[in-house]
């Protein structure tokens, strides 16, 4: 039994990297993921354990009776919930994800590769997300359509063909293209990608004024083509 098992069904406070906080009953803990019910919004959040800084049982947690078992959308029968299984179950569902910065991203996850996944957003279109930087994923009810759009105007949810297996290979394929890393929060991560050094994992990018930037792929969280 893990140290988290005794908290399942109890109320907890969770602090994530970047000073993000959740409070509510812990629905499940897997080997690398927590599932928490945020009662204020009646939403279920799947949080990779690697980004959890602190878990604090609410002071009277030991006195609170265990909550009734509650299903969550990405639970599979007779399976232990894990981060990768959650991503696989999330394909085709309308979800909220958070990677970094001030905003969440809303859309549809379509493909899960070795270390990144493909995400379709009505705002940003196709985004490639480095898996290790995903902080949470929250599914919306099946009857909710992004931004109250007509169903026909929602971005396509089918997986692109011929995807590279790794985030590095994906970035190498964008050589010569204009790219936006990390959702454009930093102007030094927007520009023309000249190449990726296979030995150092550094991406060579030229920004708006022609300045050369070398970016470490290990620290890049998302990429999309403007």
Short mmCIF file of C-alpha atoms in Angstrom, two decimals:
data_model
loop_
_atom_site.label_atom_id
_atom_site.label_comp_id
_atom_site.label_asym_id
_atom_site.label_seq_id
_atom_site.Cartn_x
_atom_site.Cartn_y
_atom_site.Cartn_z
CA UNK A 1 0.00 0.00 0.00
CA UNK A 2 1.34 3.44 -0.93
CA UNK A 3 1.26 6.40 1.42
CA UNK A 4 -1.48 7.89 -0.78
CA UNK A 5 -3.86 4.94 -0.62
CA UNK A 6 -5.10 5.95 2.82
CA UNK A 7 -6.08 9.36 1.42
CA UNK A 8 -8.28 8.00 -1.36
CA UNK A 9 -11.80 9.25 -0.76
CA UNK A 10 -10.58 11.90 1.67
CA UNK A 11 -10.32 15.65 1.21
CA UNK A 12 -6.85 16.97 0.36
CA UNK A 13 -5.08 20.14 -0.70
CA UNK A 14 -2.58 19.73 -3.56
CA UNK A 15 0.11 22.17 -4.65
CA UNK A 16 1.57 21.82 -8.14
CA UNK A 17 4.67 23.29 -9.73
CA UNK A 18 4.05 26.92 -10.62
CA UNK A 19 1.99 27.58 -7.46
CA UNK A 20 -1.19 25.95 -8.76
CA UNK A 21 -3.59 24.58 -6.16
CA UNK A 22 -6.43 22.06 -5.97
CA UNK A 23 -8.73 21.09 -3.12
CA UNK A 24 -11.22 18.27 -2.99
CA UNK A 25 -11.66 14.54 -2.51
CA UNK A 26 -8.93 12.34 -3.94
CA UNK A 27 -10.74 9.88 -6.19
CA UNK A 28 -7.80 7.67 -7.08
CA UNK A 29 -4.03 7.47 -7.04
CA UNK A 30 -2.12 5.55 -9.67
CA UNK A 31 1.60 4.83 -9.92
CA UNK A 32 2.24 8.19 -11.57
CA UNK A 33 -1.03 10.14 -11.41
CA UNK A 34 -3.63 11.59 -9.02
CA UNK A 35 -7.33 11.98 -9.78
CA UNK A 36 -9.08 14.72 -7.80
CA UNK A 37 -12.65 16.02 -7.85
CA UNK A 38 -12.76 19.82 -7.80
CA UNK A 39 -16.18 20.28 -6.23
CA UNK A 40 -16.55 24.01 -6.97
CA UNK A 41 -16.76 23.27 -10.69
CA UNK A 42 -17.79 19.60 -10.41
CA UNK A 43 -14.75 18.74 -12.55
CA UNK A 44 -12.31 15.85 -12.42
CA UNK A 45 -8.61 16.63 -12.83
CA UNK A 46 -5.91 14.14 -13.76
CA UNK A 47 -2.60 15.36 -12.37
CA UNK A 48 0.77 13.69 -13.12
CA UNK A 49 2.45 12.95 -9.82
CA UNK A 50 5.79 14.31 -11.03
CA UNK A 51 4.39 17.87 -10.87
CA UNK A 52 2.92 17.54 -7.37
CA UNK A 53 4.93 19.59 -4.89
CA UNK A 54 2.83 18.90 -1.80
CA UNK A 55 -0.24 16.96 -0.66
CA UNK A 56 -1.85 18.12 2.53
CA UNK A 57 -4.67 16.07 4.08
CA UNK A 58 -7.28 18.54 5.31
CA UNK A 59 -6.93 18.81 9.08
CA UNK A 60 -9.99 16.72 9.88
CA UNK A 61 -9.48 14.30 6.97
CA UNK A 62 -9.17 11.36 9.31
CA UNK A 63 -12.56 12.21 10.75
CA UNK A 64 -14.30 12.53 7.40
CA UNK A 65 -16.04 9.35 6.32
CA UNK A 66 -14.83 7.92 3.05
CA UNK A 67 -16.81 9.28 0.13
CA UNK A 68 -18.96 7.03 -2.01
CA UNK A 69 -17.03 5.56 -4.91
CA UNK A 70 -17.26 7.91 -7.88
CA UNK A 71 -16.46 6.97 -11.43
CA UNK A 72 -14.27 9.28 -13.42
CA UNK A 73 -14.38 9.56 -17.22
CA UNK A 74 -11.02 8.00 -18.07
CA UNK A 75 -11.23 5.02 -15.75
CA UNK A 76 -11.17 1.64 -17.47
CA UNK A 77 -12.64 -1.48 -15.89
CA UNK A 78 -10.10 -3.72 -14.18
CA UNK A 79 -7.23 -1.34 -14.95
CA UNK A 80 -4.97 0.68 -12.70
CA UNK A 81 -5.13 4.32 -13.71
CA UNK A 82 -1.82 5.61 -15.07
CA UNK A 83 -0.79 8.81 -16.80
CA UNK A 84 -0.30 7.21 -20.21
CA UNK A 85 -3.58 5.28 -19.99
CA UNK A 86 -5.38 8.53 -19.20
CA UNK A 87 -3.89 10.14 -22.30
CA UNK A 88 -4.96 7.16 -24.42
CA UNK A 89 -8.52 7.26 -23.03
CA UNK A 90 -8.64 11.03 -23.59
CA UNK A 91 -8.30 10.74 -27.37
CA UNK A 92 -11.30 12.27 -29.13
CA UNK A 93 -12.68 13.92 -25.97
CA UNK A 94 -13.06 17.66 -25.44
CA UNK A 95 -10.64 18.51 -22.63
CA UNK A 96 -8.81 21.31 -20.88
CA UNK A 97 -5.06 20.99 -20.53
CA UNK A 98 -2.52 23.12 -18.72
CA UNK A 99 1.16 23.19 -19.56
CA UNK A 100 2.57 26.54 -18.43
CA UNK A 101 1.92 30.25 -18.41
CA UNK A 102 -1.29 32.00 -17.44
CA UNK A 103 -3.85 30.19 -19.55
CA UNK A 104 -5.24 26.73 -20.11
CA UNK A 105 -5.80 25.28 -23.59
CA UNK A 106 -9.08 23.72 -24.75
CA UNK A 107 -9.62 21.22 -27.53
CA UNK A 108 -9.24 17.59 -28.56
CA UNK A 109 -6.36 15.20 -28.04
CA UNK A 110 -5.94 12.90 -31.04
CA UNK A 111 -2.60 11.07 -30.99
CA UNK A 112 -0.19 9.95 -28.27
CA UNK A 113 3.38 9.33 -29.34
CA UNK A 114 6.48 8.35 -27.33
CA UNK A 115 7.01 11.65 -25.53
CA UNK A 116 4.44 14.09 -26.97
CA UNK A 117 0.81 14.21 -28.03
CA UNK A 118 -1.19 16.01 -30.71
CA UNK A 119 -3.85 18.49 -29.63
CA UNK A 120 -6.42 20.28 -31.81
CA UNK A 121 -7.65 23.66 -30.57
CA UNK A 122 -10.23 26.00 -32.15
CA UNK A 123 -7.88 28.88 -31.25
CA UNK A 124 -4.39 27.53 -31.98
CA UNK A 125 -5.30 24.71 -34.40
CA UNK A 126 -2.75 21.85 -34.16
CA UNK A 127 -0.45 21.93 -31.12
CA UNK A 128 2.23 19.38 -30.26
CA UNK A 129 2.63 19.02 -26.49
CA UNK A 130 5.70 17.59 -24.74
CA UNK A 131 4.19 15.01 -22.38
CA UNK A 132 6.61 15.55 -19.50
CA UNK A 133 5.45 19.17 -19.15
CA UNK A 134 1.69 18.52 -18.97
CA UNK A 135 0.47 19.61 -15.52
CA UNK A 136 -3.15 18.44 -15.77
CA UNK A 137 -5.94 17.30 -18.05
CA UNK A 138 -9.63 17.89 -17.31
CA UNK A 139 -12.40 16.31 -19.43
CA UNK A 140 -15.58 18.22 -20.24
CA UNK A 141 -18.99 16.52 -20.34
CA UNK A 142 -19.74 14.85 -23.68
CA UNK A 143 -22.45 17.39 -24.55
CA UNK A 144 -20.14 20.41 -24.28
CA UNK A 145 -18.72 21.83 -27.54
CA UNK A 146 -15.77 24.26 -27.44
CA UNK A 147 -16.76 27.94 -27.28
CA UNK A 148 -20.39 27.02 -28.11
CA UNK A 149 -19.36 26.54 -31.75
CA UNK A 150 -21.41 24.61 -34.24
CA UNK A 151 -20.24 21.02 -34.30
CA UNK A 152 -19.28 21.40 -37.97
CA UNK A 153 -16.87 24.24 -37.19
CA UNK A 154 -14.91 22.37 -34.51
CA UNK A 155 -11.35 21.53 -35.65
CA UNK A 156 -10.90 18.07 -37.08
CA UNK A 157 -10.31 15.40 -34.50
CA UNK A 158 -8.59 12.81 -36.66
CA UNK A 159 -4.95 12.01 -36.12
CA UNK A 160 -2.38 13.31 -38.62
CA UNK A 161 -0.67 10.64 -40.67
CA UNK A 162 3.02 9.77 -40.56
CA UNK A 163 3.86 11.32 -37.21
CA UNK A 164 7.43 11.05 -35.90
CA UNK A 165 7.77 9.08 -32.67
CA UNK A 166 9.62 11.69 -30.60
CA UNK A 167 9.36 15.42 -29.88
CA UNK A 168 12.93 15.92 -31.16
CA UNK A 169 12.14 14.29 -34.51
CA UNK A 170 8.95 16.33 -34.73
CA UNK A 171 10.90 19.56 -34.28
CA UNK A 172 13.54 18.49 -36.81
CA UNK A 173 10.75 18.06 -39.39
CA UNK A 174 9.83 21.73 -38.92
CA UNK A 175 13.23 22.95 -40.14
CA UNK A 176 12.73 25.98 -42.38
CA UNK A 177 9.24 26.70 -40.99
CA UNK A 178 7.95 29.46 -38.78
CA UNK A 179 7.22 27.97 -35.36
CA UNK A 180 5.83 29.10 -32.02
CA UNK A 181 7.24 27.41 -28.92
CA UNK A 182 5.53 27.50 -25.52
CA UNK A 183 2.38 29.22 -26.84
CA UNK A 184 4.26 32.41 -27.74
CA UNK A 185 4.57 33.72 -24.17
CA UNK A 186 8.20 34.63 -24.90
CA UNK A 187 9.06 36.50 -28.16
CA UNK A 188 12.42 34.73 -28.15
CA UNK A 189 10.57 31.47 -28.82
CA UNK A 190 8.82 32.64 -32.00
CA UNK A 191 10.60 32.56 -35.34
CA UNK A 192 12.08 30.50 -38.13
CA UNK A 193 13.49 27.14 -37.06
CA UNK A 194 16.80 26.57 -38.80
CA UNK A 195 17.53 23.13 -37.38
CA UNK A 196 18.01 20.89 -34.34
CA UNK A 197 21.45 19.73 -33.21
CA UNK A 198 21.11 15.97 -32.57
CA UNK A 199 24.02 15.92 -30.14
CA UNK A 200 23.08 18.84 -27.87
CA UNK A 201 19.28 18.85 -28.38
CA UNK A 202 19.49 22.57 -29.09
CA UNK A 203 17.03 24.13 -31.54
CA UNK A 204 18.40 26.99 -33.65
CA UNK A 205 15.75 29.70 -34.00
CA UNK A 206 15.83 33.13 -35.65
CA UNK A 207 13.42 35.66 -34.12
CA UNK A 208 11.65 38.67 -35.65
CA UNK A 209 14.76 40.90 -35.71
CA UNK A 210 16.95 38.13 -37.09
CA UNK A 211 18.60 37.36 -33.76
CA UNK A 212 19.77 33.80 -33.28
CA UNK A 213 18.46 31.84 -30.29
CA UNK A 214 19.54 28.38 -29.17
CA UNK A 215 16.72 26.66 -27.25
CA UNK A 216 17.08 23.46 -25.24
CA UNK A 217 14.44 21.01 -26.47
CA UNK A 218 14.19 19.42 -23.00
CA UNK A 219 12.70 22.67 -21.71
CA UNK A 220 10.33 23.36 -24.61
CA UNK A 221 6.77 22.47 -23.72
CA UNK A 222 4.69 22.98 -26.87
CA UNK A 223 5.13 23.84 -30.53
CA UNK A 224 2.71 24.85 -33.27
CA UNK A 225 2.95 26.33 -36.75
CA UNK A 226 1.39 29.82 -37.07
#
